[in-house]
Amino acid sequence: MQSIRQEMEQWEKTMLSPYASLSSQSRGRDRQEPPCDIRPVYQRDRDRIVHCKSFRRLKHKTQVFLTPKGDHYRTRLTHTLEVSQIARTVARALRLNEELTEAIALGHDLGHAPFGHAGERALDQVSACGFSHNEQSVRVVELLEKKGEGLNLTWEVRDGIRNHPTAGRPHTLEGKIVRLSDKIAYINHDIDDAIRGGILLEEEIPQDYRKILGVTTRERLNTLIHDVIFQSLGKPDICMSREVETAMGELRKFMFRQVYTNPRAKGQEEKAEKLLQELFAYYQKHLDTLPPKYRRLMEERGEDPNRVICDYISGMTDQFATETFEEIYVPKVWSVR
């Protein structure tokens, strides 16, 4: 008698596109383990990501706006959920593997530093090993989670996580969907947040882009998602029409000029970068103050101290990084009782 997992794997073979990544044909995990009787491998990976500590910490990490006043600005977690929603919509419409797509989307930013890309830049500048959030996300799932055991995810999920940036080249169509969905999500939700924060007016977005993509966030999302789906139907690739892809690229450049480098929106980034760099310098001189699991990475695995310090700092939330800095550098009130 077939298990539920085997029945689901057979359903994939029958119902999914010939271009889909089938669970039964995964390249597998680094460490062999007994298969689940209920869940195919990509569903199992998705569940492992949702239940890991790094995923929960995303709710207290900056997306674009540092320490915004208000409850409705995106965090790294809400960004991740929006990427997942967009990517799943595309994958389902194209009859690709929705569970693989979701696992990649939910895991793509697990290694992001506190304070968004400002934190990423800060660590990349001071660490001799360099730092990039996509490679760190892979390191999280391969090593740092579960007390050094990692999540033991499949090759396809890790490949999609590693290759989600613009310059990445995912090996699966599901990974390519997440790579595009990430840009679609952040361009549009960053416009929404910028308008809410008084950094941008809808009418300031160039009319050429609005004519092609739409005049509201909802319209632009609708245009972009439909374009990806209908341009990719029946093809062994994930595509966009030249007109829409060009408009999205130009809109992204506009956002860099008007929002991502705007002093009103990014005025606190220099402070955040300095904070993380000071923490890095402190731990370089005081490796013994790192938590035991990070010291073991150096002592038992011979990991480079610079990499391990990045592991610790990048895993911090914005609030924990600030509190740690204050604990180390800000004098306490002294009193006699």
C-alpha atoms as a printed R data frame, in Angstrom:
    type eleno elety resid chain resno      x      y       z
1   ATOM     1    CA   MET     A     1  0.000  0.000   0.000
2   ATOM     2    CA   GLN     A     2  1.325  3.404  -0.992
3   ATOM     3    CA   SER     A     3  1.966  6.025   1.668
4   ATOM     4    CA   ILE     A     4  0.285  9.426   1.456
5   ATOM     5    CA   ARG     A     5  3.632 10.896   0.404
6   ATOM     6    CA   GLN     A     6  3.919  8.450  -2.489
7   ATOM     7    CA   GLU     A     7  0.385  9.242  -3.600
8   ATOM     8    CA   MET     A     8  1.228 12.958  -3.602
9   ATOM     9    CA   GLU     A     9  4.411 12.304  -5.563
10  ATOM    10    CA   GLN     A    10  2.376 10.374  -8.128
11  ATOM    11    CA   TRP     A    11 -0.103 13.266  -8.304
12  ATOM    12    CA   GLU     A    12  2.783 15.611  -9.118
13  ATOM    13    CA   LYS     A    13  3.894 13.380 -11.993
14  ATOM    14    CA   THR     A    14  0.365 13.332 -13.402
15  ATOM    15    CA   MET     A    15 -0.745 16.924 -12.842
16  ATOM    16    CA   LEU     A    16  2.267 19.219 -12.857
17  ATOM    17    CA   SER     A    17  3.927 20.767 -15.888
18  ATOM    18    CA   PRO     A    18  6.683 18.773 -17.615
19  ATOM    19    CA   TYR     A    19  8.956 21.645 -16.578
20  ATOM    20    CA   ALA     A    20  8.130 21.346 -12.859
21  ATOM    21    CA   SER     A    21 10.625 20.105 -10.279
22  ATOM    22    CA   LEU     A    22  9.163 16.860  -8.971
23  ATOM    23    CA   SER     A    23  9.607 15.992  -5.310
24  ATOM    24    CA   SER     A    24 10.463 12.399  -6.209
25  ATOM    25    CA   GLN     A    25 13.310 13.588  -8.444
26  ATOM    26    CA   SER     A    26 15.026 15.917  -5.982
27  ATOM    27    CA   ARG     A    27 18.814 15.776  -5.825
28  ATOM    28    CA   GLY     A    28 18.260 15.128  -2.141
29  ATOM    29    CA   ARG     A    29 19.815 16.274   1.113
30  ATOM    30    CA   ASP     A    30 23.424 16.408   2.268
31  ATOM    31    CA   ARG     A    31 22.581 13.908   5.002
32  ATOM    32    CA   GLN     A    32 20.365 10.949   4.196
33  ATOM    33    CA   GLU     A    33 17.281 10.560   6.387
34  ATOM    34    CA   PRO     A    34 14.162  8.397   6.290
35  ATOM    35    CA   PRO     A    35 11.387  9.901   4.114
36  ATOM    36    CA   CYS     A    36  8.232 11.203   5.758
37  ATOM    37    CA   ASP     A    37  5.193  8.987   5.220
38  ATOM    38    CA   ILE     A    38  2.956 12.044   4.678
39  ATOM    39    CA   ARG     A    39  4.967 14.928   3.246
40  ATOM    40    CA   PRO     A    40  7.053 15.085   0.050
41  ATOM    41    CA   VAL     A    41 10.528 16.563   0.503
42  ATOM    42    CA   TYR     A    42  9.763 20.169  -0.479
43  ATOM    43    CA   GLN     A    43  6.735 20.359   1.794
44  ATOM    44    CA   ARG     A    44  8.919 19.047   4.593
45  ATOM    45    CA   ASP     A    45 11.523 21.743   3.835
46  ATOM    46    CA   ARG     A    46  8.849 24.432   3.895
47  ATOM    47    CA   ASP     A    47  7.704 23.251   7.328
48  ATOM    48    CA   ARG     A    48 11.244 23.188   8.695
49  ATOM    49    CA   ILE     A    49 11.802 26.790   7.629
50  ATOM    50    CA   VAL     A    50  8.539 28.040   9.149
51  ATOM    51    CA   HIS     A    51  9.385 26.395  12.485
52  ATOM    52    CA   CYS     A    52 13.001 27.585  12.734
53  ATOM    53    CA   LYS     A    53 14.165 30.415  14.993
54  ATOM    54    CA   SER     A    54 15.716 32.451  12.174
55  ATOM    55    CA   PHE     A    55 12.308 32.702  10.515
56  ATOM    56    CA   ARG     A    56 10.682 34.011  13.689
57  ATOM    57    CA   ARG     A    57 13.372 36.658  14.120
58  ATOM    58    CA   LEU     A    58 12.519 38.183  10.739
59  ATOM    59    CA   LYS     A    59  9.549 39.971  12.326
60  ATOM    60    CA   HIS     A    60 11.991 42.241  14.192
61  ATOM    61    CA   LYS     A    61 14.348 42.983  11.297
62  ATOM    62    CA   THR     A    62 14.177 46.052   9.062
63  ATOM    63    CA   GLN     A    63 12.947 45.798   5.493
64  ATOM    64    CA   VAL     A    64 13.640 49.355   4.261
65  ATOM    65    CA   PHE     A    65 12.577 51.892   6.897
66  ATOM    66    CA   LEU     A    66 14.588 51.783  10.122
67  ATOM    67    CA   THR     A    67 12.552 52.034  13.349
68  ATOM    68    CA   PRO     A    68  9.441 53.464  11.641
69  ATOM    69    CA   LYS     A    69  6.685 54.959  13.781
70  ATOM    70    CA   GLY     A    70  3.635 52.937  12.894
71  ATOM    71    CA   ASP     A    71  2.411 49.372  12.808
72  ATOM    72    CA   HIS     A    72  1.833 49.038   9.059
73  ATOM    73    CA   TYR     A    73  5.337 49.319   7.621
74  ATOM    74    CA   ARG     A    74  6.860 46.153   6.244
75  ATOM    75    CA   THR     A    75  9.369 44.138   8.193
76  ATOM    76    CA   ARG     A    76 11.644 41.459   6.802
77  ATOM    77    CA   LEU     A    77  8.996 38.894   7.788
78  ATOM    78    CA   THR     A    78  6.050 40.580   6.065
79  ATOM    79    CA   HIS     A    79  8.222 41.080   2.981
80  ATOM    80    CA   THR     A    80  8.976 37.350   3.009
81  ATOM    81    CA   LEU     A    81  5.283 36.494   3.246
82  ATOM    82    CA   GLU     A    82  4.430 38.820   0.344
83  ATOM    83    CA   VAL     A    83  7.152 37.243  -1.800
84  ATOM    84    CA   SER     A    84  5.753 33.827  -0.944
85  ATOM    85    CA   GLN     A    85  2.202 34.827  -1.877
86  ATOM    86    CA   ILE     A    86  3.244 36.241  -5.256
87  ATOM    87    CA   ALA     A    87  5.521 33.301  -6.038
88  ATOM    88    CA   ARG     A    88  2.888 30.710  -5.122
89  ATOM    89    CA   THR     A    89  0.320 32.416  -7.346
90  ATOM    90    CA   VAL     A    90  2.685 32.249 -10.314
91  ATOM    91    CA   ALA     A    91  3.783 28.677  -9.598
92  ATOM    92    CA   ARG     A    92  0.233 27.392  -9.306
93  ATOM    93    CA   ALA     A    93 -0.877 29.109 -12.519
94  ATOM    94    CA   LEU     A    94  2.070 27.557 -14.390
95  ATOM    95    CA   ARG     A    95  1.527 24.138 -12.770
96  ATOM    96    CA   LEU     A    96  5.010 24.200 -11.257
97  ATOM    97    CA   ASN     A    97  5.887 22.877  -7.815
98  ATOM    98    CA   GLU     A    98  4.175 25.252  -5.420
99  ATOM    99    CA   GLU     A    99  5.729 23.700  -2.310
100 ATOM   100    CA   LEU     A   100  9.278 24.067  -3.629
101 ATOM   101    CA   THR     A   101  8.486 27.645  -4.616
102 ATOM   102    CA   GLU     A   102  7.095 28.415  -1.164
103 ATOM   103    CA   ALA     A   103 10.049 26.847   0.640
104 ATOM   104    CA   ILE     A   104 12.523 28.964  -1.350
105 ATOM   105    CA   ALA     A   105 10.475 32.120  -0.810
106 ATOM   106    CA   LEU     A   106 10.124 31.606   2.936
107 ATOM   107    CA   GLY     A   107 13.843 30.875   3.322
108 ATOM   108    CA   HIS     A   108 15.334 33.451   0.974
109 ATOM   109    CA   ASP     A   109 16.090 36.128   3.609
110 ATOM   110    CA   LEU     A   110 16.792 34.015   6.705
111 ATOM   111    CA   GLY     A   111 20.388 35.261   6.831
112 ATOM   112    CA   HIS     A   112 19.646 38.957   6.467
113 ATOM   113    CA   ALA     A   113 21.452 41.197   8.925
114 ATOM   114    CA   PRO     A   114 19.643 43.616  11.249
115 ATOM   115    CA   PHE     A   115 18.871 47.067   9.801
116 ATOM   116    CA   GLY     A   116 18.282 45.762   6.285
117 ATOM   117    CA   HIS     A   117 20.806 46.362   3.542
118 ATOM   118    CA   ALA     A   118 22.595 48.921   5.720
119 ATOM   119    CA   GLY     A   119 23.508 46.075   8.059
120 ATOM   120    CA   GLU     A   120 24.557 43.897   5.136
121 ATOM   121    CA   ARG     A   121 26.863 46.646   3.837
122 ATOM   122    CA   ALA     A   122 28.352 47.215   7.281
123 ATOM   123    CA   LEU     A   123 29.308 43.564   7.775
124 ATOM   124    CA   ASP     A   124 30.601 43.228   4.227
125 ATOM   125    CA   GLN     A   125 32.906 46.207   4.762
126 ATOM   126    CA   VAL     A   126 34.462 45.052   8.038
127 ATOM   127    CA   SER     A   127 34.660 41.290   7.602
128 ATOM   128    CA   ALA     A   128 37.659 39.832   5.810
129 ATOM   129    CA   CYS     A   129 35.305 37.055   4.673
130 ATOM   130    CA   GLY     A   130 32.806 39.501   3.178
131 ATOM   131    CA   PHE     A   131 29.088 39.192   3.771
132 ATOM   132    CA   SER     A   132 26.054 38.691   1.529
133 ATOM   133    CA   HIS     A   133 22.606 37.913   2.857
134 ATOM   134    CA   ASN     A   134 21.823 35.182   0.316
135 ATOM   135    CA   GLU     A   135 24.973 33.195   1.109
136 ATOM   136    CA   GLN     A   136 24.337 33.751   4.799
137 ATOM   137    CA   SER     A   137 20.794 32.417   4.374
138 ATOM   138    CA   VAL     A   138 22.264 29.200   2.978
139 ATOM   139    CA   ARG     A   139 24.714 29.058   5.878
140 ATOM   140    CA   VAL     A   140 21.805 29.413   8.303
141 ATOM   141    CA   VAL     A   141 19.951 26.415   6.882
142 ATOM   142    CA   GLU     A   142 23.059 24.284   6.341
143 ATOM   143    CA   LEU     A   143 24.856 24.942   9.633
144 ATOM   144    CA   LEU     A   144 23.593 27.515  12.109
145 ATOM   145    CA   GLU     A   145 20.067 26.316  12.823
146 ATOM   146    CA   LYS     A   146 19.358 23.479  15.281
147 ATOM   147    CA   LYS     A   147 22.544 23.960  17.315
148 ATOM   148    CA   GLY     A   148 24.912 23.429  14.416
149 ATOM   149    CA   GLU     A   149 23.017 20.647  12.685
150 ATOM   150    CA   GLY     A   150 21.267 22.880  10.147
151 ATOM   151    CA   LEU     A   151 17.870 22.100   8.641
152 ATOM   152    CA   ASN     A   152 19.254 19.585   6.111
153 ATOM   153    CA   LEU     A   153 17.166 21.016   3.279
154 ATOM   154    CA   THR     A   154 17.099 19.649  -0.251
155 ATOM   155    CA   TRP     A   155 19.560 20.861  -2.869
156 ATOM   156    CA   GLU     A   156 16.819 22.610  -4.873
157 ATOM   157    CA   VAL     A   157 15.647 24.750  -1.963
158 ATOM   158    CA   ARG     A   158 19.181 25.784  -1.071
159 ATOM   159    CA   ASP     A   159 19.934 26.568  -4.715
160 ATOM   160    CA   GLY     A   160 16.886 28.821  -4.925
161 ATOM   161    CA   ILE     A   161 17.816 30.634  -1.715
162 ATOM   162    CA   ARG     A   162 21.403 31.190  -2.849
163 ATOM   163    CA   ASN     A   163 20.389 32.450  -6.287
164 ATOM   164    CA   HIS     A   164 17.441 34.718  -5.462
165 ATOM   165    CA   PRO     A   165 19.290 38.063  -5.978
166 ATOM   166    CA   THR     A   166 19.086 39.817  -9.336
167 ATOM   167    CA   ALA     A   167 22.450 38.422 -10.452
168 ATOM   168    CA   GLY     A   168 21.539 34.866  -9.392
169 ATOM   169    CA   ARG     A   169 20.912 31.973 -11.774
170 ATOM   170    CA   PRO     A   170 18.565 29.469 -10.150
171 ATOM   171    CA   HIS     A   171 18.612 25.956 -11.619
172 ATOM   172    CA   THR     A   172 14.850 25.419 -11.244
173 ATOM   173    CA   LEU     A   173 11.911 27.353 -12.636
174 ATOM   174    CA   GLU     A   174 10.580 27.556  -9.095
175 ATOM   175    CA   GLY     A   175 13.767 29.349  -8.056
176 ATOM   176    CA   LYS     A   176 13.407 31.702 -11.005
177 ATOM   177    CA   ILE     A   177  9.870 32.522  -9.906
178 ATOM   178    CA   VAL     A   178 11.093 33.508  -6.429
179 ATOM   179    CA   ARG     A   179 13.904 35.603  -7.907
180 ATOM   180    CA   LEU     A   180 11.348 37.656  -9.874
181 ATOM   181    CA   SER     A   181  8.738 37.666  -7.129
182 ATOM   182    CA   ASP     A   182 11.237 39.161  -4.684
183 ATOM   183    CA   LYS     A   183 11.688 42.215  -6.924
184 ATOM   184    CA   ILE     A   184  7.991 42.495  -7.703
185 ATOM   185    CA   ALA     A   185  7.191 42.426  -3.988
186 ATOM   186    CA   TYR     A   186  9.768 44.884  -2.700
187 ATOM   187    CA   ILE     A   187  9.365 47.471  -5.450
188 ATOM   188    CA   ASN     A   188  5.635 47.652  -4.861
189 ATOM   189    CA   HIS     A   189  5.482 47.395  -1.092
190 ATOM   190    CA   ASP     A   190  8.325 49.905  -0.776
191 ATOM   191    CA   ILE     A   191  6.282 52.356  -2.867
192 ATOM   192    CA   ASP     A   192  3.346 51.743  -0.544
193 ATOM   193    CA   ASP     A   193  5.488 52.305   2.567
194 ATOM   194    CA   ALA     A   194  7.160 55.377   1.064
195 ATOM   195    CA   ILE     A   195  3.772 56.936   0.319
196 ATOM   196    CA   ARG     A   196  2.579 56.119   3.851
197 ATOM   197    CA   GLY     A   197  5.727 57.705   5.279
198 ATOM   198    CA   GLY     A   198  5.415 60.901   3.271
199 ATOM   199    CA   ILE     A   199  8.591 60.195   1.320
200 ATOM   200    CA   LEU     A   200  6.816 59.824  -2.021
201 ATOM   201    CA   LEU     A   201  3.559 60.766  -3.728
202 ATOM   202    CA   GLU     A   202  1.893 58.426  -6.196
203 ATOM   203    CA   GLU     A   203  1.811 61.287  -8.705
204 ATOM   204    CA   GLU     A   204  5.622 61.601  -8.530
205 ATOM   205    CA   ILE     A   205  6.068 58.189 -10.143
206 ATOM   206    CA   PRO     A   206  6.849 58.895 -13.827
207 ATOM   207    CA   GLN     A   207  3.766 58.709 -16.015
208 ATOM   208    CA   ASP     A   208  5.482 56.409 -18.522
209 ATOM   209    CA   TYR     A   209  5.755 53.640 -15.901
210 ATOM   210    CA   ARG     A   210  2.261 54.240 -14.572
211 ATOM   211    CA   LYS     A   211  0.733 53.909 -18.048
212 ATOM   212    CA   ILE     A   212  2.312 50.482 -18.491
213 ATOM   213    CA   LEU     A   213  2.181 49.071 -14.962
214 ATOM   214    CA   GLY     A   214 -0.769 50.838 -13.333
215 ATOM   215    CA   VAL     A   215 -1.516 53.809 -11.107
216 ATOM   216    CA   THR     A   216 -1.878 51.966  -7.775
217 ATOM   217    CA   THR     A   217  0.071 49.267  -5.971
218 ATOM   218    CA   ARG     A   218 -2.775 46.856  -6.612
219 ATOM   219    CA   GLU     A   219 -2.809 47.564 -10.351
220 ATOM   220    CA   ARG     A   220  0.964 47.247 -10.642
221 ATOM   221    CA   LEU     A   221  1.019 43.915  -8.838
222 ATOM   222    CA   ASN     A   222 -1.789 42.674 -11.036
223 ATOM   223    CA   THR     A   223  0.033 43.738 -14.209
224 ATOM   224    CA   LEU     A   224  3.377 42.238 -13.213
225 ATOM   225    CA   ILE     A   225  1.999 38.913 -11.987
226 ATOM   226    CA   HIS     A   226 -0.201 38.458 -15.057
227 ATOM   227    CA   ASP     A   227  2.703 39.321 -17.341
228 ATOM   228    CA   VAL     A   228  5.005 36.727 -15.761
229 ATOM   229    CA   ILE     A   229  2.327 34.034 -15.966
230 ATOM   230    CA   PHE     A   230  1.202 34.605 -19.545
231 ATOM   231    CA   GLN     A   231  4.714 35.157 -20.892
232 ATOM   232    CA   SER     A   232  5.901 31.907 -19.250
233 ATOM   233    CA   LEU     A   233  3.018 29.571 -20.090
234 ATOM   234    CA   GLY     A   234  4.246 26.418 -21.812
235 ATOM   235    CA   LYS     A   235  7.889 27.514 -21.743
236 ATOM   236    CA   PRO     A   236 10.915 26.018 -19.973
237 ATOM   237    CA   ASP     A   237 11.725 29.454 -18.532
238 ATOM   238    CA   ILE     A   238 10.215 32.256 -16.454
239 ATOM   239    CA   CYS     A   239  9.823 35.327 -18.640
240 ATOM   240    CA   MET     A   240  8.401 38.826 -18.831
241 ATOM   241    CA   SER     A   241  7.442 40.868 -21.858
242 ATOM   242    CA   ARG     A   242 10.062 43.390 -22.926
243 ATOM   243    CA   GLU     A   243  7.742 46.348 -22.271
244 ATOM   244    CA   VAL     A   244  6.758 45.315 -18.750
245 ATOM   245    CA   GLU     A   245 10.226 44.134 -17.755
246 ATOM   246    CA   THR     A   246 11.747 47.423 -18.928
247 ATOM   247    CA   ALA     A   247  9.128 49.438 -17.059
248 ATOM   248    CA   MET     A   248  9.748 47.459 -13.869
249 ATOM   249    CA   GLY     A   249 13.495 47.960 -14.205
250 ATOM   250    CA   GLU     A   250 13.081 51.687 -14.676
251 ATOM   251    CA   LEU     A   251 10.685 51.864 -11.726
252 ATOM   252    CA   ARG     A   252 13.310 50.100  -9.603
253 ATOM   253    CA   LYS     A   253 15.917 52.698 -10.626
254 ATOM   254    CA   PHE     A   254 13.420 55.436  -9.762
255 ATOM   255    CA   MET     A   255 12.980 53.921  -6.284
256 ATOM   256    CA   PHE     A   256 16.736 53.903  -5.734
257 ATOM   257    CA   ARG     A   257 16.912 57.594  -6.594
258 ATOM   258    CA   GLN     A   258 13.827 58.731  -4.715
259 ATOM   259    CA   VAL     A   259 13.572 56.365  -1.752
260 ATOM   260    CA   TYR     A   260 16.456 53.960  -1.192
261 ATOM   261    CA   THR     A   261 19.002 56.804  -1.106
262 ATOM   262    CA   ASN     A   262 16.654 59.487   0.232
263 ATOM   263    CA   PRO     A   263 18.094 61.066   3.439
264 ATOM   264    CA   ARG     A   264 14.598 61.362   4.915
265 ATOM   265    CA   ALA     A   265 14.013 57.635   4.552
266 ATOM   266    CA   LYS     A   266 17.569 56.470   5.161
267 ATOM   267    CA   GLY     A   267 18.885 59.115   7.572
268 ATOM   268    CA   GLN     A   268 19.482 56.585  10.356
269 ATOM   269    CA   GLU     A   269 21.419 54.103   8.236
270 ATOM   270    CA   GLU     A   270 24.833 55.601   8.949
271 ATOM   271    CA   LYS     A   271 24.187 55.167  12.656
272 ATOM   272    CA   ALA     A   272 23.056 51.573  12.131
273 ATOM   273    CA   GLU     A   273 26.147 50.754  10.071
274 ATOM   274    CA   LYS     A   274 28.415 52.278  12.713
275 ATOM   275    CA   LEU     A   275 26.638 50.326  15.442
276 ATOM   276    CA   LEU     A   276 27.193 46.963  13.740
277 ATOM   277    CA   GLN     A   277 30.779 47.794  12.846
278 ATOM   278    CA   GLU     A   278 31.526 48.672  16.451
279 ATOM   279    CA   LEU     A   279 29.979 45.391  17.572
280 ATOM   280    CA   PHE     A   280 32.122 43.536  15.045
281 ATOM   281    CA   ALA     A   281 35.286 45.258  16.304
282 ATOM   282    CA   TYR     A   282 34.371 44.439  19.893
283 ATOM   283    CA   TYR     A   283 33.895 40.743  19.230
284 ATOM   284    CA   GLN     A   284 37.137 40.583  17.261
285 ATOM   285    CA   LYS     A   285 38.915 41.593  20.468
286 ATOM   286    CA   HIS     A   286 36.679 39.569  22.789
287 ATOM   287    CA   LEU     A   287 35.952 36.255  21.076
288 ATOM   288    CA   ASP     A   288 35.466 34.683  24.498
289 ATOM   289    CA   THR     A   289 32.276 36.717  24.978
290 ATOM   290    CA   LEU     A   290 30.531 35.086  22.021
291 ATOM   291    CA   PRO     A   291 27.816 32.571  22.977
292 ATOM   292    CA   PRO     A   292 29.095 28.984  23.398
293 ATOM   293    CA   LYS     A   293 27.622 27.638  20.144
294 ATOM   294    CA   TYR     A   294 29.573 30.232  18.151
295 ATOM   295    CA   ARG     A   295 32.794 29.576  20.050
296 ATOM   296    CA   ARG     A   296 32.380 25.877  19.241
297 ATOM   297    CA   LEU     A   297 32.287 26.721  15.525
298 ATOM   298    CA   MET     A   298 35.817 28.092  15.874
299 ATOM   299    CA   GLU     A   299 37.135 25.534  18.344
300 ATOM   300    CA   GLU     A   300 35.644 22.333  16.919
301 ATOM   301    CA   ARG     A   301 35.181 23.176  13.237
302 ATOM   302    CA   GLY     A   302 38.042 25.620  12.749
303 ATOM   303    CA   GLU     A   303 35.725 28.297  11.353
304 ATOM   304    CA   ASP     A   304 37.226 31.736  10.610
305 ATOM   305    CA   PRO     A   305 36.496 34.120  13.527
306 ATOM   306    CA   ASN     A   306 35.396 36.823  11.087
307 ATOM   307    CA   ARG     A   307 32.769 34.492   9.650
308 ATOM   308    CA   VAL     A   308 31.569 33.431  13.095
309 ATOM   309    CA   ILE     A   309 31.242 37.026  14.276
310 ATOM   310    CA   CYS     A   310 29.137 37.703  11.170
311 ATOM   311    CA   ASP     A   311 27.052 34.637  12.031
312 ATOM   312    CA   TYR     A   312 26.284 36.033  15.475
313 ATOM   313    CA   ILE     A   313 25.654 39.652  14.505
314 ATOM   314    CA   SER     A   314 23.611 38.877  11.386
315 ATOM   315    CA   GLY     A   315 21.331 36.671  13.476
316 ATOM   316    CA   MET     A   316 20.466 39.584  15.766
317 ATOM   317    CA   THR     A   317 17.223 41.515  15.478
318 ATOM   318    CA   ASP     A   318 17.380 45.316  15.253
319 ATOM   319    CA   GLN     A   319 16.376 45.623  18.897
320 ATOM   320    CA   PHE     A   320 18.813 43.007  20.187
321 ATOM   321    CA   ALA     A   321 21.699 44.582  18.263
322 ATOM   322    CA   THR     A   322 20.879 47.972  19.775
323 ATOM   323    CA   GLU     A   323 20.567 46.544  23.282
324 ATOM   324    CA   THR     A   324 23.842 44.653  22.908
325 ATOM   325    CA   PHE     A   325 25.621 47.822  21.765
326 ATOM   326    CA   GLU     A   326 24.223 49.737  24.738
327 ATOM   327    CA   GLU     A   327 25.257 46.957  27.114
328 ATOM   328    CA   ILE     A   328 28.830 47.089  25.822
329 ATOM   329    CA   TYR     A   329 29.391 50.788  25.159
330 ATOM   330    CA   VAL     A   330 26.853 52.940  27.008
331 ATOM   331    CA   PRO     A   331 27.781 53.702  30.667
332 ATOM   332    CA   LYS     A   332 25.307 52.644  33.295
333 ATOM   333    CA   VAL     A   333 24.013 54.959  35.982
334 ATOM   334    CA   TRP     A   334 26.101 54.515  39.126
335 ATOM   335    CA   SER     A   335 24.559 54.884  42.527
336 ATOM   336    CA   VAL     A   336 25.308 54.078  46.172
337 ATOM   337    CA   ARG     A   337 22.635 52.442  48.303
